[in-house]
Amino acid sequence: MNQTETAAQLQRVEAVEYGGRQPAGWQRRLLMGSALCWSLFQLWVASPIPFALGIGVFNDTEIRSIHLAFAIFLVYCSFPRLRGRISHRIPPLELMLAILAAFCAAYLFLFHAELAERAGDPTRMDILVATAGMLLLLEATRRALGWPLSIIATLFLFYTFAGPWLPDLLAHKGASLQRVASHQWLSTEGVFGVAVGVSAGFVFLFVLFGSLLEQAGGGRYFIRVAFALVGHLRGGPAKAGVLASGLTGMISGSSIANVVTTGTFTIPLMKKVGFSGVKAGAIEVAASTNGQIMPPVMGAAAFLMVEYLNISYLEVIRHAFLPALLSYLALMYLVHLEALKAGMQGHARPRTRPWVWRLLAGGLVLSGLAVFFSLAYWVLQGIDQWFGDNGFYLISGLILLLYVGLIYLEARFGLQPDDDTPVPASVREALLEGLHFLLPILVLVWCLTLLRLSPATAVFYAICLMILIQLTQDGLRAILTGKDPRLGLRRGFSSLVSGLENGARNMIGIGVATATAGIVVGTVSLTGIGQVLGELIETLSLGSVLLMLLLTAVICMILGMGLPTTANYIVVSTLMAPVIVQLSAAHGLDIPLVAVHMFVFYFGILADDTPPVGLAAYAAAGLSGADPIRTGLQSFYYDIRTAILPFMFVFNTELLMIGVETTSQFLTVAAMGLIAMLLFVSATQGWLLIRNRWWENLLFLLIAFSLFRPDFWRDSLFESAELMPATSLEQALEDDSLGDKLRLLLEVEQDDGSSVQRDLVFTLPAKPSGHGLAGLGFITETEGDRLQVTEIEFMSPAESAGLESGYTRSILGYYRTLEQPDKRWFLIPPLGLMVLLIWRQKRHSHSTTGGDR
């Protein structure tokens, strides 16, 4: 594929992802002005200025309405009727559709007071606007995201109306057009629900932050740092690509943007050192898709998790950190094995020093950073305690002084921040030439972790600093080097405008995706289809939690062929997450809801490299000149290491930092998780020190599983609980001897009249609101050695677990936890077997030359 074809393919990918219209003249100004206004509006509502001045204050519903109005207007202006087509004008009819769609979306803002007065009783105009709005939204979704999500939303709308005529399993009483319009468009239950609220409140600002940082030169800085650190190693450009994509993913949250940003430099260099075009593109895609799971800025679905689970974004980051780190380290190791198999060699640095000196220097750097961050933490804490609210201004001044000092340091050493070559002269040069780009990220982390501000407020302050850096960095460099600063200031302003525009245009797809996915959520709440699908999926899974998880993964993968990660997460988590938690509880497994949502999130990120539609694979193929389908398949193969993690952390929630209370426990979990991931990669790649034999691959997989799940072998050899008679349950609850979990064995009647036994796990409150079982919602009477259930109380934990009066016959018993050996003892056998296999391969590597046996 020549350069012209490559450029054309990249242009088509960008047309599909960001819109194919590139008009000139007043239409170009209209597009740019709309995007700028959207970004400025989002910054305005996130800032404290409206509340301080008492003007321009919007409530959540109004913000969601205006947010979708901008998104849907830009869809019709940016995306032609035929997806992927490139055009240079906006036809008058398309402009009229854009205005009409924006009016329908802004209807809740324009007539908010009137709609509040007639809630639930829409007028004919309300119904007309809602109907037109949903049709225009479905068409906008088709243009921006393709057919799949539009078809899914249409099918759910069809299900809402066709309920009375469907088979008994799916039948419901149906809904009128008036009720559907009121529920889906004129309330916050459907289109303008939680998903759009998160898009407007959190996601836009984080996407804008990443766009501004990239436009200012942050992406180029991360690439050069990555090349300086690992570019000289075996397969260095590929390792640098992985590291750069991880660093870029921290602030972009977009797979496509990540591929285009880092892949432009890394893919040609990977091919130059010996990687094929397919593998070079696949490595970049695998690294870029994983960027959505890399804190502190993750994919849009992570912010939805905050609302759905009612937890803080800091908790989401805490749960996501270790799996993301393991995934990237495993990919780095995978690249090393690919380079090893291909016989690649590293390149010596221009100045080589003894390894002892380099180790000492690295230790000094790390210890220096540790001391710096520790001092910074105590200084910030001290300022906050001593100066109270005024400490904010003092800390802001210190950050500005540090920013000016870093720019001076850059100018003092004569660095060239505009150098577009990815490979810097030295590590020192790479690190120093853009240290000021880390300041907004540090401000973001500081606001989230220390000040415990909301994500929107935290990223707003980070954006403010980022805007200041964009406007002044070139001017400050000019002043410090004795040049005219006016050109630098003009460049800074132009960069800021481009960053604001790109941030808004990057949000178009997310904006309409969250709105259309809201139709699915609205249908679930309107018709109760979630319970019906839950029963159907439980039947298909044959009552097996593992099979249910596999089914969920397959659904995510199928939907991922046409849905972006955000919409995929909304649809699957809405339908599947409650079912998985309920089914696992019925089998005595206590799987936290956050683990299930993370499971769906992880499989959702694979949407961007799932053939045949993965846009990230097409973008990478455009840069590598390889076939996009083969690139997607290869990247999917590389991402198996990411796909295995959710199955592990669902059953071993310590990987999500749940239940990890001490430093030693964290280090053990992290170390065992890392070793397990590396062995899993070795097994899938068929190589460790030399080529593996088939039985070695099987043993490596067994060791990896054992390190991930040492409790599996412990529970297989030692009983974890014994069944106690139900008649002693009340006394056990009164003695508080069961801890914080209660596992019951129940007899439940099925629809056909037969009885089945079910295990259910309940979380016991520290101070129960009721006495004994009554506090959980069970009204019982003793009947022999069992407790007969006479009633399940309304809105009780028992009813929330899916139990119903008349169907729950009796409590047969409860499980008392037995003492077991520490599961860490069960890490010793797999570690010993691993050492034995490594020793065997090392011995054979000395006796062979080619590695083939």
PDB file of N, CA, C and O in Angstrom, residues 85-135:
ATOM      1  N   ARG A  85     -18.388   8.877   3.884  1.00  0.00           N
ATOM      2  CA  ARG A  85     -18.230   9.701   2.685  1.00  0.00           C
ATOM      3  C   ARG A  85     -17.625  11.056   3.057  1.00  0.00           C
ATOM      4  O   ARG A  85     -17.940  11.623   4.103  1.00  0.00           O
ATOM      5  N   ILE A  86     -16.758  11.564   2.219  1.00  0.00           N
ATOM      6  CA  ILE A  86     -16.102  12.846   2.469  1.00  0.00           C
ATOM      7  C   ILE A  86     -16.720  13.888   1.540  1.00  0.00           C
ATOM      8  O   ILE A  86     -16.794  13.700   0.327  1.00  0.00           O
ATOM      9  N   SER A  87     -17.215  14.977   2.100  1.00  0.00           N
ATOM     10  CA  SER A  87     -17.816  16.052   1.311  1.00  0.00           C
ATOM     11  C   SER A  87     -17.326  17.392   1.854  1.00  0.00           C
ATOM     12  O   SER A  87     -16.760  17.469   2.940  1.00  0.00           O
ATOM     13  N   HIS A  88     -17.575  18.455   1.072  1.00  0.00           N
ATOM     14  CA  HIS A  88     -17.026  19.766   1.415  1.00  0.00           C
ATOM     15  C   HIS A  88     -18.103  20.841   1.517  1.00  0.00           C
ATOM     16  O   HIS A  88     -17.794  22.024   1.450  1.00  0.00           O
ATOM     17  N   ARG A  89     -19.350  20.410   1.732  1.00  0.00           N
ATOM     18  CA  ARG A  89     -20.430  21.374   1.942  1.00  0.00           C
ATOM     19  C   ARG A  89     -21.556  20.708   2.717  1.00  0.00           C
ATOM     20  O   ARG A  89     -21.695  19.488   2.717  1.00  0.00           O
ATOM     21  N   ILE A  90     -22.327  21.530   3.399  1.00  0.00           N
ATOM     22  CA  ILE A  90     -23.497  21.050   4.134  1.00  0.00           C
ATOM     23  C   ILE A  90     -24.732  21.424   3.318  1.00  0.00           C
ATOM     24  O   ILE A  90     -25.038  22.612   3.183  1.00  0.00           O
ATOM     25  N   PRO A  91     -25.446  20.458   2.744  1.00  0.00           N
ATOM     26  CA  PRO A  91     -26.634  20.774   1.956  1.00  0.00           C
ATOM     27  C   PRO A  91     -27.685  21.491   2.800  1.00  0.00           C
ATOM     28  O   PRO A  91     -27.775  21.262   4.020  1.00  0.00           O
ATOM     29  N   PRO A  92     -28.507  22.333   2.203  1.00  0.00           N
ATOM     30  CA  PRO A  92     -29.532  23.070   2.965  1.00  0.00           C
ATOM     31  C   PRO A  92     -30.476  22.155   3.742  1.00  0.00           C
ATOM     32  O   PRO A  92     -30.844  22.465   4.878  1.00  0.00           O
ATOM     33  N   LEU A  93     -30.884  21.019   3.131  1.00  0.00           N
ATOM     34  CA  LEU A  93     -31.775  20.097   3.832  1.00  0.00           C
ATOM     35  C   LEU A  93     -31.123  19.539   5.090  1.00  0.00           C
ATOM     36  O   LEU A  93     -31.772  19.403   6.135  1.00  0.00           O
ATOM     37  N   GLU A  94     -29.825  19.221   4.993  1.00  0.00           N
ATOM     38  CA  GLU A  94     -29.106  18.696   6.162  1.00  0.00           C
ATOM     39  C   GLU A  94     -29.026  19.746   7.269  1.00  0.00           C
ATOM     40  O   GLU A  94     -29.151  19.434   8.450  1.00  0.00           O
ATOM     41  N   LEU A  95     -28.832  21.007   6.857  1.00  0.00           N
ATOM     42  CA  LEU A  95     -28.767  22.082   7.841  1.00  0.00           C
ATOM     43  C   LEU A  95     -30.122  22.264   8.528  1.00  0.00           C
ATOM     44  O   LEU A  95     -30.202  22.494   9.741  1.00  0.00           O
ATOM     45  N   MET A  96     -31.200  22.117   7.751  1.00  0.00           N
ATOM     46  CA  MET A  96     -32.541  22.209   8.343  1.00  0.00           C
ATOM     47  C   MET A  96     -32.785  21.060   9.325  1.00  0.00           C
ATOM     48  O   MET A  96     -33.358  21.254  10.405  1.00  0.00           O
ATOM     49  N   LEU A  97     -32.364  19.865   8.946  1.00  0.00           N
ATOM     50  CA  LEU A  97     -32.501  18.726   9.861  1.00  0.00           C
ATOM     51  C   LEU A  97     -31.699  18.951  11.134  1.00  0.00           C
ATOM     52  O   LEU A  97     -32.140  18.586  12.234  1.00  0.00           O
ATOM     53  N   ALA A  98     -30.506  19.538  10.994  1.00  0.00           N
ATOM     54  CA  ALA A  98     -29.674  19.817  12.165  1.00  0.00           C
ATOM     55  C   ALA A  98     -30.377  20.782  13.116  1.00  0.00           C
ATOM     56  O   ALA A  98     -30.389  20.581  14.338  1.00  0.00           O
ATOM     57  N   ILE A  99     -30.973  21.827  12.558  1.00  0.00           N
ATOM     58  CA  ILE A  99     -31.672  22.818  13.389  1.00  0.00           C
ATOM     59  C   ILE A  99     -32.895  22.186  14.051  1.00  0.00           C
ATOM     60  O   ILE A  99     -33.164  22.403  15.245  1.00  0.00           O
ATOM     61  N   LEU A 100     -33.663  21.387  13.280  1.00  0.00           N
ATOM     62  CA  LEU A 100     -34.853  20.735  13.834  1.00  0.00           C
ATOM     63  C   LEU A 100     -34.477  19.753  14.945  1.00  0.00           C
ATOM     64  O   LEU A 100     -35.117  19.702  16.004  1.00  0.00           O
ATOM     65  N   ALA A 101     -33.422  18.971  14.711  1.00  0.00           N
ATOM     66  CA  ALA A 101     -32.988  18.009  15.721  1.00  0.00           C
ATOM     67  C   ALA A 101     -32.510  18.728  16.979  1.00  0.00           C
ATOM     68  O   ALA A 101     -32.808  18.298  18.101  1.00  0.00           O
ATOM     69  N   ALA A 102     -31.780  19.832  16.805  1.00  0.00           N
ATOM     70  CA  ALA A 102     -31.306  20.589  17.964  1.00  0.00           C
ATOM     71  C   ALA A 102     -32.482  21.185  18.735  1.00  0.00           C
ATOM     72  O   ALA A 102     -32.475  21.219  19.972  1.00  0.00           O
ATOM     73  N   PHE A 103     -33.516  21.640  18.017  1.00  0.00           N
ATOM     74  CA  PHE A 103     -34.708  22.182  18.689  1.00  0.00           C
ATOM     75  C   PHE A 103     -35.403  21.104  19.523  1.00  0.00           C
ATOM     76  O   PHE A 103     -35.797  21.340  20.669  1.00  0.00           O
ATOM     77  N   CYS A 104     -35.556  19.917  18.939  1.00  0.00           N
ATOM     78  CA  CYS A 104     -36.205  18.819  19.668  1.00  0.00           C
ATOM     79  C   CYS A 104     -35.412  18.447  20.920  1.00  0.00           C
ATOM     80  O   CYS A 104     -35.987  18.187  21.980  1.00  0.00           O
ATOM     81  N   ALA A 105     -34.084  18.433  20.802  1.00  0.00           N
ATOM     82  CA  ALA A 105     -33.249  18.098  21.954  1.00  0.00           C
ATOM     83  C   ALA A 105     -33.289  19.203  23.006  1.00  0.00           C
ATOM     84  O   ALA A 105     -33.265  18.928  24.212  1.00  0.00           O
ATOM     85  N   ALA A 106     -33.352  20.451  22.551  1.00  0.00           N
ATOM     86  CA  ALA A 106     -33.367  21.589  23.475  1.00  0.00           C
ATOM     87  C   ALA A 106     -34.759  21.888  24.010  1.00  0.00           C
ATOM     88  O   ALA A 106     -34.924  22.818  24.806  1.00  0.00           O
ATOM     89  N   TYR A 107     -35.751  21.102  23.626  1.00  0.00           N
ATOM     90  CA  TYR A 107     -37.148  21.352  24.022  1.00  0.00           C
ATOM     91  C   TYR A 107     -37.296  21.335  25.540  1.00  0.00           C
ATOM     92  O   TYR A 107     -38.043  22.137  26.106  1.00  0.00           O
ATOM     93  N   LEU A 108     -36.597  20.435  26.204  1.00  0.00           N
ATOM     94  CA  LEU A 108     -36.683  20.366  27.667  1.00  0.00           C
ATOM     95  C   LEU A 108     -36.098  21.607  28.324  1.00  0.00           C
ATOM     96  O   LEU A 108     -36.538  22.012  29.412  1.00  0.00           O
ATOM     97  N   PHE A 109     -35.121  22.223  27.673  1.00  0.00           N
ATOM     98  CA  PHE A 109     -34.550  23.462  28.203  1.00  0.00           C
ATOM     99  C   PHE A 109     -35.461  24.655  27.901  1.00  0.00           C
ATOM    100  O   PHE A 109     -35.733  25.486  28.778  1.00  0.00           O
ATOM    101  N   LEU A 110     -35.961  24.706  26.675  1.00  0.00           N
ATOM    102  CA  LEU A 110     -36.755  25.860  26.255  1.00  0.00           C
ATOM    103  C   LEU A 110     -38.090  25.940  26.983  1.00  0.00           C
ATOM    104  O   LEU A 110     -38.583  27.039  27.260  1.00  0.00           O
ATOM    105  N   PHE A 111     -38.676  24.788  27.288  1.00  0.00           N
ATOM    106  CA  PHE A 111     -40.003  24.761  27.916  1.00  0.00           C
ATOM    107  C   PHE A 111     -39.977  23.972  29.228  1.00  0.00           C
ATOM    108  O   PHE A 111     -40.916  23.226  29.538  1.00  0.00           O
ATOM    109  N   HIS A 112     -38.895  24.146  29.960  1.00  0.00           N
ATOM    110  CA  HIS A 112     -38.716  23.353  31.175  1.00  0.00           C
ATOM    111  C   HIS A 112     -39.816  23.632  32.198  1.00  0.00           C
ATOM    112  O   HIS A 112     -40.387  22.700  32.783  1.00  0.00           O
ATOM    113  N   ALA A 113     -40.146  24.887  32.427  1.00  0.00           N
ATOM    114  CA  ALA A 113     -41.164  25.235  33.428  1.00  0.00           C
ATOM    115  C   ALA A 113     -42.527  24.691  33.032  1.00  0.00           C
ATOM    116  O   ALA A 113     -43.252  24.126  33.859  1.00  0.00           O
ATOM    117  N   GLU A 114     -42.891  24.849  31.753  1.00  0.00           N
ATOM    118  CA  GLU A 114     -44.200  24.369  31.293  1.00  0.00           C
ATOM    119  C   GLU A 114     -44.303  22.843  31.390  1.00  0.00           C
ATOM    120  O   GLU A 114     -45.342  22.300  31.780  1.00  0.00           O
ATOM    121  N   LEU A 115     -43.228  22.142  31.022  1.00  0.00           N
ATOM    122  CA  LEU A 115     -43.240  20.683  31.089  1.00  0.00           C
ATOM    123  C   LEU A 115     -43.339  20.200  32.532  1.00  0.00           C
ATOM    124  O   LEU A 115     -43.972  19.172  32.807  1.00  0.00           O
ATOM    125  N   ALA A 116     -42.736  20.922  33.459  1.00  0.00           N
ATOM    126  CA  ALA A 116     -42.812  20.536  34.866  1.00  0.00           C
ATOM    127  C   ALA A 116     -44.230  20.661  35.391  1.00  0.00           C
ATOM    128  O   ALA A 116     -44.679  19.856  36.221  1.00  0.00           O
ATOM    129  N   GLU A 117     -44.979  21.649  34.896  1.00  0.00           N
ATOM    130  CA  GLU A 117     -46.359  21.850  35.358  1.00  0.00           C
ATOM    131  C   GLU A 117     -47.295  20.767  34.839  1.00  0.00           C
ATOM    132  O   GLU A 117     -48.277  20.425  35.499  1.00  0.00           O
ATOM    133  N   ARG A 118     -47.009  20.230  33.630  1.00  0.00           N
ATOM    134  CA  ARG A 118     -47.892  19.204  33.062  1.00  0.00           C
ATOM    135  C   ARG A 118     -47.178  17.847  32.971  1.00  0.00           C
ATOM    136  O   ARG A 118     -47.387  17.096  32.018  1.00  0.00           O
ATOM    137  N   ALA A 119     -46.355  17.538  33.960  1.00  0.00           N
ATOM    138  CA  ALA A 119     -45.620  16.276  33.960  1.00  0.00           C
ATOM    139  C   ALA A 119     -46.588  15.102  33.897  1.00  0.00           C
ATOM    140  O   ALA A 119     -47.552  15.033  34.657  1.00  0.00           O
ATOM    141  N   GLY A 120     -46.330  14.179  32.976  1.00  0.00           N
ATOM    142  CA  GLY A 120     -47.178  13.006  32.811  1.00  0.00           C
ATOM    143  C   GLY A 120     -48.417  13.241  31.983  1.00  0.00           C
ATOM    144  O   GLY A 120     -49.173  12.296  31.720  1.00  0.00           O
ATOM    145  N   ASP A 121     -48.638  14.472  31.566  1.00  0.00           N
ATOM    146  CA  ASP A 121     -49.812  14.783  30.737  1.00  0.00           C
ATOM    147  C   ASP A 121     -49.373  15.628  29.543  1.00  0.00           C
ATOM    148  O   ASP A 121     -49.680  16.820  29.458  1.00  0.00           O
ATOM    149  N   PRO A 122     -48.626  15.043  28.612  1.00  0.00           N
ATOM    150  CA  PRO A 122     -48.071  15.821  27.506  1.00  0.00           C
ATOM    151  C   PRO A 122     -49.143  16.312  26.538  1.00  0.00           C
ATOM    152  O   PRO A 122     -50.172  15.656  26.343  1.00  0.00           O
ATOM    153  N   THR A 123     -48.875  17.463  25.944  1.00  0.00           N
ATOM    154  CA  THR A 123     -49.761  17.997  24.918  1.00  0.00           C
ATOM    155  C   THR A 123     -49.428  17.365  23.573  1.00  0.00           C
ATOM    156  O   THR A 123     -48.462  16.609  23.433  1.00  0.00           O
ATOM    157  N   ARG A 124     -50.257  17.692  22.579  1.00  0.00           N
ATOM    158  CA  ARG A 124     -50.001  17.158  21.242  1.00  0.00           C
ATOM    159  C   ARG A 124     -48.651  17.649  20.715  1.00  0.00           C
ATOM    160  O   ARG A 124     -47.931  16.904  20.048  1.00  0.00           O
ATOM    161  N   MET A 125     -48.303  18.902  21.026  1.00  0.00           N
ATOM    162  CA  MET A 125     -47.010  19.438  20.604  1.00  0.00           C
ATOM    163  C   MET A 125     -45.872  18.671  21.276  1.00  0.00           C
ATOM    164  O   MET A 125     -44.858  18.356  20.634  1.00  0.00           O
ATOM    165  N   ASP A 126     -46.030  18.364  22.559  1.00  0.00           N
ATOM    166  CA  ASP A 126     -45.000  17.599  23.269  1.00  0.00           C
ATOM    167  C   ASP A 126     -44.770  16.246  22.598  1.00  0.00           C
ATOM    168  O   ASP A 126     -43.624  15.821  22.383  1.00  0.00           O
ATOM    169  N   ILE A 127     -45.866  15.562  22.284  1.00  0.00           N
ATOM    170  CA  ILE A 127     -45.761  14.238  21.670  1.00  0.00           C
ATOM    171  C   ILE A 127     -45.117  14.327  20.294  1.00  0.00           C
ATOM    172  O   ILE A 127     -44.267  13.498  19.923  1.00  0.00           O
ATOM    173  N   LEU A 128     -45.492  15.369  19.526  1.00  0.00           N
ATOM    174  CA  LEU A 128     -44.927  15.546  18.190  1.00  0.00           C
ATOM    175  C   LEU A 128     -43.422  15.786  18.272  1.00  0.00           C
ATOM    176  O   LEU A 128     -42.646  15.178  17.522  1.00  0.00           O
ATOM    177  N   VAL A 129     -43.006  16.659  19.181  1.00  0.00           N
ATOM    178  CA  VAL A 129     -41.581  16.959  19.325  1.00  0.00           C
ATOM    179  C   VAL A 129     -40.821  15.716  19.797  1.00  0.00           C
ATOM    180  O   VAL A 129     -39.732  15.405  19.287  1.00  0.00           O
ATOM    181  N   ALA A 130     -41.380  14.982  20.759  1.00  0.00           N
ATOM    182  CA  ALA A 130     -40.718  13.788  21.268  1.00  0.00           C
ATOM    183  C   ALA A 130     -40.568  12.725  20.184  1.00  0.00           C
ATOM    184  O   ALA A 130     -39.517  12.098  20.051  1.00  0.00           O
ATOM    185  N   THR A 131     -41.634  12.534  19.389  1.00  0.00           N
ATOM    186  CA  THR A 131     -41.579  11.532  18.319  1.00  0.00           C
ATOM    187  C   THR A 131     -40.547  11.921  17.268  1.00  0.00           C
ATOM    188  O   THR A 131     -39.712  11.101  16.847  1.00  0.00           O
ATOM    189  N   ALA A 132     -40.590  13.189  16.848  1.00  0.00           N
ATOM    190  CA  ALA A 132     -39.614  13.659  15.864  1.00  0.00           C
ATOM    191  C   ALA A 132     -38.200  13.583  16.434  1.00  0.00           C
ATOM    192  O   ALA A 132     -37.247  13.208  15.733  1.00  0.00           O
ATOM    193  N   GLY A 133     -38.048  13.923  17.709  1.00  0.00           N
ATOM    194  CA  GLY A 133     -36.730  13.883  18.332  1.00  0.00           C
ATOM    195  C   GLY A 133     -36.144  12.486  18.357  1.00  0.00           C
ATOM    196  O   GLY A 133     -34.956  12.289  18.055  1.00  0.00           O
ATOM    197  N   MET A 134     -36.961  11.479  18.698  1.00  0.00           N
ATOM    198  CA  MET A 134     -36.447  10.106  18.742  1.00  0.00           C
ATOM    199  C   MET A 134     -36.076   9.616  17.347  1.00  0.00           C
ATOM    200  O   MET A 134     -35.060   8.934  17.172  1.00  0.00           O
ATOM    201  N   LEU A 135     -36.893   9.945  16.340  1.00  0.00           N
ATOM    202  CA  LEU A 135     -36.568   9.535  14.971  1.00  0.00           C
ATOM    203  C   LEU A 135     -35.284  10.200  14.492  1.00  0.00           C
ATOM    204  O   LEU A 135     -34.422   9.558  13.876  1.00  0.00           O
TER     205      LEU A 135
END
